[in-house]
Coordinates of C-alpha atoms and ligand atoms in Angstrom, one line a residue:
Chain A
M1 CA -44.3 15.7 -9.4
E2 CA -43.8 12.0 -10.1
P3 CA -46.6 9.8 -9.0
D4 CA -45.6 7.1 -6.5
G5 CA -46.2 3.5 -7.4
D6 CA -45.6 4.0 -11.1
L7 CA -43.8 0.8 -12.2
G8 CA -41.7 2.4 -14.9
L9 CA -37.9 2.7 -14.8
V10 CA -35.9 5.8 -13.9
L11 CA -32.3 6.6 -14.8
R12 CA -30.1 6.5 -11.7
F13 CA -26.5 6.4 -13.1
N14 CA -25.6 7.6 -16.5
R15 CA -22.7 6.0 -18.5
T16 CA -20.0 8.3 -17.1
Q17 CA -21.2 7.5 -13.5
R18 CA -21.1 3.8 -14.2
A19 CA -17.7 3.9 -15.9
V20 CA -16.3 5.9 -13.0
H21 CA -17.7 3.4 -10.5
W22 CA -16.5 0.3 -12.2
L23 CA -13.0 1.5 -13.1
H24 CA -12.6 2.4 -9.5
A25 CA -14.0 -0.9 -8.3
G26 CA -12.0 -3.0 -10.8
G27 CA -8.8 -1.2 -9.9
F28 CA -9.7 -1.6 -6.2
V29 CA -10.2 -5.4 -6.3
L30 CA -7.0 -6.0 -8.2
A31 CA -5.0 -3.6 -6.0
L32 CA -6.4 -5.3 -2.9
L33 CA -5.6 -8.8 -4.1
S34 CA -2.1 -7.9 -5.3
G35 CA -1.5 -5.8 -2.2
L36 CA -2.5 -8.6 0.1
A37 CA -0.2 -10.9 -1.8
L38 CA 2.6 -8.4 -1.3
L39 CA 1.8 -8.2 2.4
V40 CA 1.2 -11.7 3.5
G41 CA 4.5 -13.7 3.5
A42 CA 2.8 -17.0 3.0
A43 CA 1.0 -15.9 -0.2
E44 CA 4.2 -14.5 -1.6
E45 CA 6.2 -17.6 -0.8
L46 CA 3.7 -19.5 -2.9
I47 CA 3.7 -17.0 -5.8
G48 CA 7.3 -15.9 -5.6
H49 CA 7.4 -13.2 -8.2
R50 CA 7.5 -10.1 -6.1
F51 CA 8.5 -7.9 -9.0
V52 CA 5.5 -9.0 -11.1
L53 CA 3.1 -8.5 -8.2
R54 CA 4.5 -5.1 -7.6
V55 CA 4.0 -4.0 -11.2
I56 CA 0.5 -5.4 -11.2
H57 CA -0.2 -3.6 -7.9
I58 CA 1.1 -0.2 -9.0
G59 CA -0.9 -0.5 -12.2
A60 CA -4.0 -1.5 -10.4
G61 CA -3.5 1.3 -7.8
L62 CA -3.1 3.9 -10.5
T63 CA -6.3 2.5 -12.2
F64 CA -8.1 2.7 -8.9
A65 CA -7.1 6.3 -8.3
L66 CA -6.7 7.9 -11.7
A67 CA -8.8 6.1 -14.3
P68 CA -12.1 7.3 -12.8
L69 CA -10.9 10.9 -13.0
L70 CA -10.0 10.4 -16.7
A71 CA -13.4 8.8 -17.4
A72 CA -15.1 11.7 -15.7
R73 CA -13.1 14.2 -17.7
L74 CA -13.9 12.5 -21.0
G75 CA -17.5 11.8 -20.2
D76 CA -20.2 13.8 -18.4
W77 CA -18.0 15.7 -15.9
H78 CA -21.0 17.7 -14.7
S79 CA -22.9 14.7 -13.4
I80 CA -19.8 13.5 -11.4
R81 CA -19.3 16.9 -9.9
A82 CA -22.9 17.1 -9.0
D83 CA -22.7 13.8 -7.1
F84 CA -19.6 14.9 -5.2
R85 CA -21.3 18.2 -4.3
A86 CA -24.4 16.3 -3.1
A87 CA -22.1 14.2 -0.9
Q88 CA -20.5 17.2 0.6
W89 CA -23.6 19.1 1.6
W90 CA -25.9 17.6 4.2
D91 CA -29.4 18.7 4.9
A92 CA -31.5 18.1 8.1
E93 CA -32.6 14.7 6.9
D94 CA -29.0 13.7 6.3
R95 CA -28.0 14.8 9.8
R96 CA -30.9 12.8 11.2
F97 CA -29.7 9.7 9.4
F98 CA -27.0 8.8 12.0
A99 CA -29.0 9.9 15.0
I100 CA -29.5 6.9 17.3
T101 CA -32.4 8.5 19.1
D102 CA -34.5 8.7 15.9
D103 CA -37.7 6.6 16.3
S104 CA -39.5 8.0 13.4
G105 CA -38.5 5.1 11.1
G106 CA -35.5 6.7 9.5
S107 CA -34.8 9.8 7.5
R108 CA -36.2 10.4 4.0
A109 CA -33.2 10.2 1.7
G110 CA -32.7 12.2 -1.5
R111 CA -30.6 10.9 -4.4
F112 CA -28.1 9.7 -1.8
N113 CA -28.7 8.9 1.9
A114 CA -26.2 10.1 4.5
G115 CA -24.5 6.7 4.7
Q116 CA -23.8 6.8 0.9
K117 CA -22.6 10.4 1.2
A118 CA -20.2 9.5 4.1
N119 CA -19.0 6.5 2.1
L120 CA -18.3 8.6 -1.0
M121 CA -16.3 11.2 1.1
F122 CA -14.4 8.5 3.0
T123 CA -13.5 6.7 -0.3
A124 CA -12.4 9.9 -1.9
A125 CA -10.0 10.7 1.0
A126 CA -8.8 7.1 1.2
T127 CA -8.1 7.1 -2.5
L128 CA -6.1 10.3 -2.3
F129 CA -4.0 8.9 0.5
F130 CA -3.5 5.5 -1.0
L131 CA -2.1 7.4 -4.0
I132 CA 0.1 9.7 -2.0
S133 CA 1.5 6.9 0.3
G134 CA 1.8 4.5 -2.6
A135 CA 3.8 7.0 -4.6
I136 CA 6.1 7.5 -1.7
M137 CA 6.7 3.8 -1.3
W138 CA 7.2 3.4 -5.1
Q139 CA 9.7 6.3 -5.2
Y140 CA 11.1 5.6 -1.7
F141 CA 14.6 6.6 -2.7
R142 CA 13.6 10.2 -3.1
F143 CA 12.4 10.6 0.5
D144 CA 13.6 10.4 4.1
R145 CA 13.3 7.1 5.8
A146 CA 10.8 8.5 8.4
L147 CA 8.5 9.5 5.6
V148 CA 8.8 6.2 3.8
Q149 CA 8.1 4.4 7.1
N150 CA 5.0 6.6 7.8
A151 CA 3.8 6.0 4.2
G152 CA 4.0 2.3 4.7
M153 CA 2.1 2.4 8.0
L154 CA -0.6 4.7 6.5
H155 CA -0.9 2.4 3.4
D156 CA -1.5 -0.6 5.7
T157 CA -3.9 1.2 7.9
L158 CA -5.9 2.4 4.9
T159 CA -6.0 -1.2 3.6
F160 CA -7.6 -2.5 6.8
T161 CA -10.0 0.4 7.1
I162 CA -11.2 0.4 3.5
L163 CA -11.6 -3.4 3.7
V164 CA -14.2 -2.9 6.5
V165 CA -16.0 -0.1 4.7
W166 CA -16.0 -2.1 1.5
L167 CA -17.6 -5.2 3.2
G168 CA -20.3 -2.9 4.4
H169 CA -20.7 -1.5 0.9
L170 CA -21.0 -5.0 -0.5
W171 CA -23.6 -5.9 2.1
Y172 CA -25.9 -3.0 1.1
A173 CA -25.3 -3.6 -2.6
L174 CA -25.7 -7.4 -2.7
V175 CA -27.4 -8.7 0.4
N176 CA -29.6 -6.2 2.3
P177 CA -33.1 -6.8 0.8
R178 CA -34.1 -3.2 1.0
T179 CA -31.1 -1.7 -0.8
R180 CA -29.7 -4.4 -3.1
H181 CA -32.0 -3.4 -6.0
S182 CA -29.6 -0.4 -6.4
M183 CA -27.0 -2.8 -7.9
R184 CA -29.3 -2.9 -11.0
G185 CA -28.8 0.9 -11.2
M186 CA -25.1 0.6 -11.2
L187 CA -25.2 -2.2 -13.9
S188 CA -27.9 -1.0 -16.3
G189 CA -28.3 2.6 -15.2
Y190 CA -32.0 2.1 -14.4
V191 CA -33.9 1.3 -11.3
D192 CA -37.6 0.7 -10.6
R193 CA -39.4 4.0 -10.0
S194 CA -41.3 2.3 -7.1
W195 CA -38.1 1.3 -5.4
A196 CA -36.7 4.7 -5.8
A197 CA -39.8 6.2 -4.4
S198 CA -39.5 4.1 -1.2
V199 CA -35.8 4.2 -0.7
H200 CA -34.9 7.6 -2.1
P201 CA -38.2 9.4 -1.8
R202 CA -36.9 13.0 -2.1
W203 CA -34.8 12.2 -5.1
L204 CA -37.8 11.6 -7.5
G205 CA -39.2 14.9 -6.5
Q206 CA -36.3 16.6 -8.3
P207 CA -36.4 15.8 -12.0
N208 CA -33.1 17.5 -12.5
A209 CA -31.4 16.7 -9.2
S210 CA -28.1 18.2 -9.9
S211 CA -29.3 21.7 -10.8
A212 CA -31.7 21.7 -7.8
A213 CA -28.8 20.7 -5.6
E214 CA -26.6 23.5 -6.9
M215 CA -29.2 26.2 -6.3
K216 CA -29.5 25.1 -2.7
I217 CA -25.8 25.0 -2.3
D218 CA -25.5 28.6 -3.5
R219 CA -28.0 29.6 -1.0
A220 CA -26.4 27.6 1.8
A221 CA -23.0 28.9 0.9
K222 CA -24.2 32.4 1.3
Q223 CA -25.8 31.6 4.7
E224 CA -22.8 29.8 6.1
G225 CA -20.0 31.7 4.4
G226 CA -18.4 28.7 2.7
L227 CA -17.1 26.2 5.2
Chain B
M1 CA -40.9 19.7 0.3
T2 CA -42.3 22.8 1.8
E3 CA -39.2 24.5 3.1
T4 CA -35.7 24.6 1.6
P5 CA -33.6 22.5 3.9
L6 CA -30.5 24.2 5.2
L7 CA -27.4 22.5 3.8
R8 CA -24.3 22.1 5.9
P9 CA -20.9 21.0 4.5
I10 CA -20.7 17.9 6.8
G11 CA -19.5 15.6 4.0
R12 CA -16.8 18.1 3.1
R13 CA -15.7 18.3 6.7
L14 CA -15.5 14.5 6.8
F15 CA -13.2 14.6 3.8
L16 CA -11.1 17.4 5.2
G17 CA -10.9 15.7 8.6
L18 CA -9.8 12.4 7.2
S19 CA -7.3 14.2 5.0
A20 CA -5.9 16.0 8.0
L21 CA -5.5 12.6 9.7
G22 CA -3.7 11.2 6.7
A23 CA -1.4 14.1 6.3
G24 CA -0.7 14.2 10.0
S25 CA 0.3 10.5 10.0
L26 CA 2.6 11.0 7.0
L27 CA 4.3 13.9 8.6
F28 CA 4.4 12.9 12.3
G29 CA 3.7 9.2 12.5
H30 CA 7.3 8.4 13.3
A31 CA 7.0 10.7 16.4
V32 CA 4.3 8.3 17.8
T33 CA 5.9 5.0 16.7
G34 CA 9.4 6.0 17.7
G35 CA 12.4 6.5 15.4
D36 CA 12.9 2.8 14.8
G37 CA 9.4 2.4 13.6
E38 CA 7.5 -0.7 14.2
P39 CA 6.7 -3.9 12.3
G40 CA 3.3 -2.6 11.4
L41 CA -0.2 -3.7 12.1
L42 CA -0.8 -7.4 12.6
A43 CA 2.9 -8.1 12.3
D44 CA 2.7 -11.6 13.6
L45 CA -0.2 -12.5 11.3
I46 CA 1.4 -11.4 8.1
G47 CA 5.0 -12.0 8.8
Q48 CA 7.4 -13.8 11.0
N49 CA 9.5 -12.5 13.9
G50 CA 8.4 -9.0 12.9
F51 CA 9.7 -9.5 9.4
R52 CA 7.6 -9.6 6.3
I53 CA 8.8 -12.3 4.0
Y54 CA 9.7 -11.0 0.5
T55 CA 10.9 -13.3 -2.2
V56 CA 11.4 -12.9 -5.9
A57 CA 11.6 -16.6 -6.8
P58 CA 10.7 -19.9 -5.1
I59 CA 12.6 -20.4 -1.8
P60 CA 15.7 -22.5 -2.3
T61 CA 16.3 -25.7 -0.4
F62 CA 19.3 -26.1 1.9
D63 CA 21.3 -29.3 2.4
P64 CA 24.2 -28.7 4.9
A65 CA 26.1 -31.6 3.4
T66 CA 26.3 -30.3 -0.1
W67 CA 25.9 -26.5 0.3
R68 CA 29.0 -24.3 -0.7
L69 CA 29.8 -20.7 -0.5
A70 CA 32.1 -19.6 -3.3
L71 CA 34.3 -16.5 -3.3
D72 CA 35.8 -15.9 -6.7
G73 CA 36.2 -13.4 -9.5
L74 CA 39.1 -10.9 -9.3
V75 CA 40.8 -12.7 -6.4
G76 CA 44.3 -14.1 -5.8
R77 CA 43.0 -17.2 -4.0
P78 CA 39.4 -18.3 -4.7
L79 CA 37.7 -20.0 -1.8
S80 CA 34.9 -22.4 -1.4
L81 CA 33.4 -23.0 2.0
S82 CA 31.2 -25.7 3.3
Y83 CA 28.5 -24.9 5.9
A84 CA 30.8 -26.4 8.6
D85 CA 33.7 -24.3 7.3
L86 CA 31.6 -21.2 7.6
L87 CA 30.5 -21.9 11.2
A88 CA 34.2 -22.5 12.1
Q89 CA 35.2 -19.0 11.1
P90 CA 35.8 -16.5 13.9
S91 CA 32.4 -14.8 14.3
V92 CA 31.0 -11.7 15.8
E93 CA 27.6 -10.7 17.3
Q94 CA 26.0 -7.3 16.6
R95 CA 22.7 -5.7 17.4
G96 CA 20.7 -3.8 14.9
T97 CA 17.5 -2.7 13.4
F98 CA 16.3 -4.0 10.0
H99 CA 14.6 -1.4 7.7
C100 CA 12.6 -2.2 4.6
V101 CA 11.8 0.2 1.9
T102 CA 8.1 -0.6 2.2
G103 CA 8.1 1.1 5.6
W104 CA 8.4 -1.6 8.2
S105 CA 11.3 -2.1 10.6
V106 CA 12.4 -4.7 13.1
P107 CA 14.4 -3.4 16.0
N108 CA 16.6 -5.1 18.5
L109 CA 17.9 -7.9 16.4
V110 CA 21.0 -9.8 17.3
W111 CA 22.9 -11.1 14.3
Q112 CA 25.8 -13.6 14.5
G113 CA 28.1 -14.3 11.6
V114 CA 31.3 -13.6 9.8
P115 CA 32.3 -10.1 8.9
L116 CA 32.5 -9.9 5.1
R117 CA 35.7 -8.0 5.5
A118 CA 37.4 -11.0 7.1
L119 CA 36.5 -13.3 4.2
L120 CA 37.6 -10.8 1.6
D121 CA 41.0 -10.5 3.3
T122 CA 41.5 -14.3 3.0
V123 CA 40.9 -14.3 -0.8
S124 CA 43.2 -11.3 -1.5
P125 CA 41.3 -9.1 -3.9
K126 CA 43.3 -8.1 -7.0
P127 CA 44.0 -4.3 -7.4
D128 CA 41.3 -4.0 -10.2
A129 CA 38.6 -5.4 -7.9
K130 CA 36.4 -2.5 -7.0
A131 CA 33.1 -4.1 -6.1
V132 CA 31.5 -7.2 -4.7
V133 CA 28.6 -9.0 -6.3
L134 CA 26.4 -11.2 -4.2
Y135 CA 24.4 -14.1 -5.6
S136 CA 21.4 -15.8 -4.0
S137 CA 20.9 -19.5 -4.4
D138 CA 17.3 -18.8 -5.5
G139 CA 18.9 -18.2 -8.9
A140 CA 17.3 -14.8 -9.4
Y141 CA 18.4 -12.4 -6.7
T142 CA 21.7 -10.4 -6.9
D143 CA 23.0 -7.2 -5.5
S144 CA 26.4 -5.5 -5.2
L145 CA 28.4 -3.2 -3.0
T146 CA 31.4 -1.2 -3.8
L147 CA 34.5 -2.7 -2.3
D148 CA 34.7 0.2 0.1
Q149 CA 31.2 -0.5 1.3
A150 CA 31.9 -4.2 1.5
L151 CA 34.9 -3.5 3.7
T152 CA 32.8 -1.6 6.3
P153 CA 33.4 -3.5 9.6
D154 CA 29.7 -4.1 10.4
V155 CA 28.8 -5.7 7.0
L156 CA 28.1 -9.3 8.1
L157 CA 27.5 -12.7 6.6
A158 CA 24.9 -13.7 9.2
Y159 CA 23.9 -17.2 9.9
N160 CA 22.2 -16.8 13.3
M161 CA 19.4 -14.4 14.2
N162 CA 18.6 -13.9 17.9
G163 CA 20.6 -17.0 18.8
Q164 CA 18.9 -19.3 16.2
P165 CA 19.9 -20.4 12.8
L166 CA 18.1 -18.2 10.2
P167 CA 14.6 -19.5 9.2
L168 CA 14.5 -20.9 5.7
N169 CA 12.5 -18.1 4.4
Q170 CA 14.8 -15.5 5.9
G171 CA 18.0 -16.8 4.2
L172 CA 19.1 -20.1 5.7
P173 CA 21.9 -20.8 5.8
V174 CA 23.4 -17.3 5.4
R175 CA 22.4 -13.8 4.5
L176 CA 24.1 -10.5 4.2
I177 CA 23.4 -7.8 6.7
V178 CA 24.3 -4.2 5.8
P179 CA 23.1 -2.2 8.8
E180 CA 23.4 1.2 7.2
M181 CA 21.3 0.3 4.1
Y182 CA 17.7 -0.7 3.3
G183 CA 17.0 -4.4 3.5
Y184 CA 17.1 -5.1 -0.2
K185 CA 20.9 -4.9 -0.1
S186 CA 20.9 -7.7 2.5
V187 CA 20.9 -10.6 0.1
K188 CA 19.3 -13.8 1.4
W189 CA 20.6 -17.4 0.7
V190 CA 24.0 -16.1 -0.4
N191 CA 26.0 -18.8 -2.2
R192 CA 28.5 -16.9 -4.3
I193 CA 30.5 -13.7 -3.7
E194 CA 32.3 -12.4 -6.8
L195 CA 34.9 -9.6 -6.9
A196 CA 34.3 -7.4 -9.9
P197 CA 35.7 -4.4 -11.6
S198 CA 32.6 -2.3 -10.8
A199 CA 29.3 -2.5 -9.0
I200 CA 26.4 -3.8 -11.0
D201 CA 22.7 -3.2 -10.8
G202 CA 21.1 -5.9 -8.7
Y203 CA 17.7 -7.5 -9.0
W204 CA 15.7 -4.5 -7.7
E205 CA 18.0 -1.9 -9.1
V206 CA 17.4 -3.2 -12.6
R207 CA 13.7 -2.7 -11.7
G208 CA 13.9 0.9 -10.5
Y209 CA 15.4 0.8 -7.1
D210 CA 18.3 3.1 -6.3
R211 CA 21.9 1.6 -6.3
D212 CA 22.6 3.7 -3.2
A213 CA 20.6 2.2 -0.5
Y214 CA 21.8 4.2 2.5
L215 CA 19.1 4.8 5.1
D216 CA 20.6 8.2 5.7
K217 CA 20.1 10.1 2.4
S218 CA 23.3 12.1 2.9
G219 CA 25.1 8.8 2.1
S220 CA 27.4 9.4 4.9
R221 CA 28.2 6.5 7.2
A222 CA 26.8 6.6 10.7
P223 CA 29.3 5.5 13.3
A224 CA 29.1 1.8 13.5
Ligands
HEM301 C1 -3.7 4.3 -5.3 C2 -2.6 3.9 -5.8 C3 -1.7 2.9 -5.1 C4 -0.3 2.9 -5.3 C5 0.4 3.9 -6.2 C6 0.2 1.8 -4.5 C7 1.5 1.5 -4.4 C8 2.1 0.6 -3.6 C9 3.5 0.3 -3.5 C10 4.6 0.9 -4.3 C11 3.6 -0.7 -2.6 C12 5.0 -1.3 -2.1 C13 5.3 -2.6 -2.8 C14 6.7 -2.9 -2.8 O1 7.6 -2.0 -2.8 O2 7.1 -4.1 -2.7 C15 2.3 -1.1 -2.1 C16 2.1 -2.0 -1.1 C17 0.8 -2.4 -0.7 N1 -0.4 -1.8 -1.1 FE1 -0.6 -0.3 -2.5 N2 -0.8 1.2 -3.8 C18 -2.0 1.8 -4.2 C19 -3.3 1.4 -3.8 C20 -3.6 0.3 -2.9 C21 -4.9 -0.1 -2.6 C22 -6.2 0.5 -3.1 C23 -4.7 -1.1 -1.7 C24 -5.8 -2.0 -1.0 C25 -7.0 -1.9 -1.1 C26 -3.3 -1.3 -1.5 C27 -2.8 -2.3 -0.6 C28 -1.4 -2.5 -0.5 C29 -0.8 -3.5 0.4 C30 -1.6 -4.4 1.4 C31 0.6 -3.4 0.3 C32 1.6 -4.3 1.0 C33 2.5 -3.6 1.9 C34 3.7 -4.3 2.3 O3 4.0 -5.3 1.7 O4 4.3 -3.9 3.2 N3 -2.6 -0.4 -2.2 N4 1.4 -0.3 -2.7

């Protein structure tokens, strides 16, 4: 048991987790800017060099989608897998998180709250389909026109959707007073124990969160029969 | 933590559900938007008349008094037309859909201009001329067609779109229109047409695009 109110620091994101996050984020911002320049006629008329933009964009997109995977493979793969598992499996508190009728002052989050879990799952799916639709647009001459057209529309739709989700993400990471301390965890790796105790109370109770999560998943998988 | 909470794969279902949406839109999106596609979300905000404006170099200026269109290379009689000369040629109007390789399309366009075939006839290509190379006055963009492709009746040097002169960023004063091919063959700001012994790789083809730009991958010509 970890005593609450201890002012020490606690490790939240190890080096692999931070590398995965920042490679993904860096690739994202560059892909977003170059993608918008490709999309918005007025911007491109100013810049002019569509070919250069396209090369930058494809490079940034591949960084966004694949560099985090590579970093995870080369680093502590286990910790990344544990976080993805945690985001897939929701307990009763997580299910309560999005309930509008909840008047008990919110759910008690573990390492991630349900909003973070939903964000991770959305982002994983969006990344996969940015990659698929982008590859079709890149290699358009190998595919039917209908597929190329669908890929273009999906790529655009993903751009607008992820932009909204990203603005929300930035708000929690940079602005919202209760959660913005977490930015420190993503920069240095460490957060204040007292902050963790109040925002992620059920995380501190699990000194080795990943193995505890896996034990529970095994049990849940047996109860539910997989999906 | 008194009891072990029961875990449900809600996050996983979210991922799988979103993936099903993505895969569904890739496979069946065109059934919803119609075969001609649509300009895409926010078309008017990001583009113009449903087009997205793509350029590879700064947009060239146009002065009707000094502008010339040259037809040269392997020809019997080279030709140089002023803007007034071009407008004085017999013209045709044709309706079509414009398709870009990045997935957007603009349906129901009315193009007016001079069939490329008519101009090629007047310069009498030499027997060893097998291709047509088009140059843009932006100084960077080029593309080519085989002579057979260039002689297709609906290949047009268009100067009006929907009854108006082309906007500057869409090729003023004249652009090529090749209805059966993706838009990158439809060179904007054309100011020189050269007859050549063989097709060359144009601007995008050097950079990885396919020289064959037929919309229909069988390469066969749809009836015009
Ligand atoms: C994951 C890997 C990605 C790949 C391989 C990829 C690839 C591409 C390609 C090939 C194009 C077409 C450019 C052209 O042919 O001129 C494109 C356009 C675009 N991409 Fe991406 N992309 C990726 C990720 C992203 C991301 C993360 C964003 C935004 C956050 C994004 C936003 C856009 C936008 C706005 C366009 C312009 C569409 C247009 O001009 O019609 N892409 N992308």
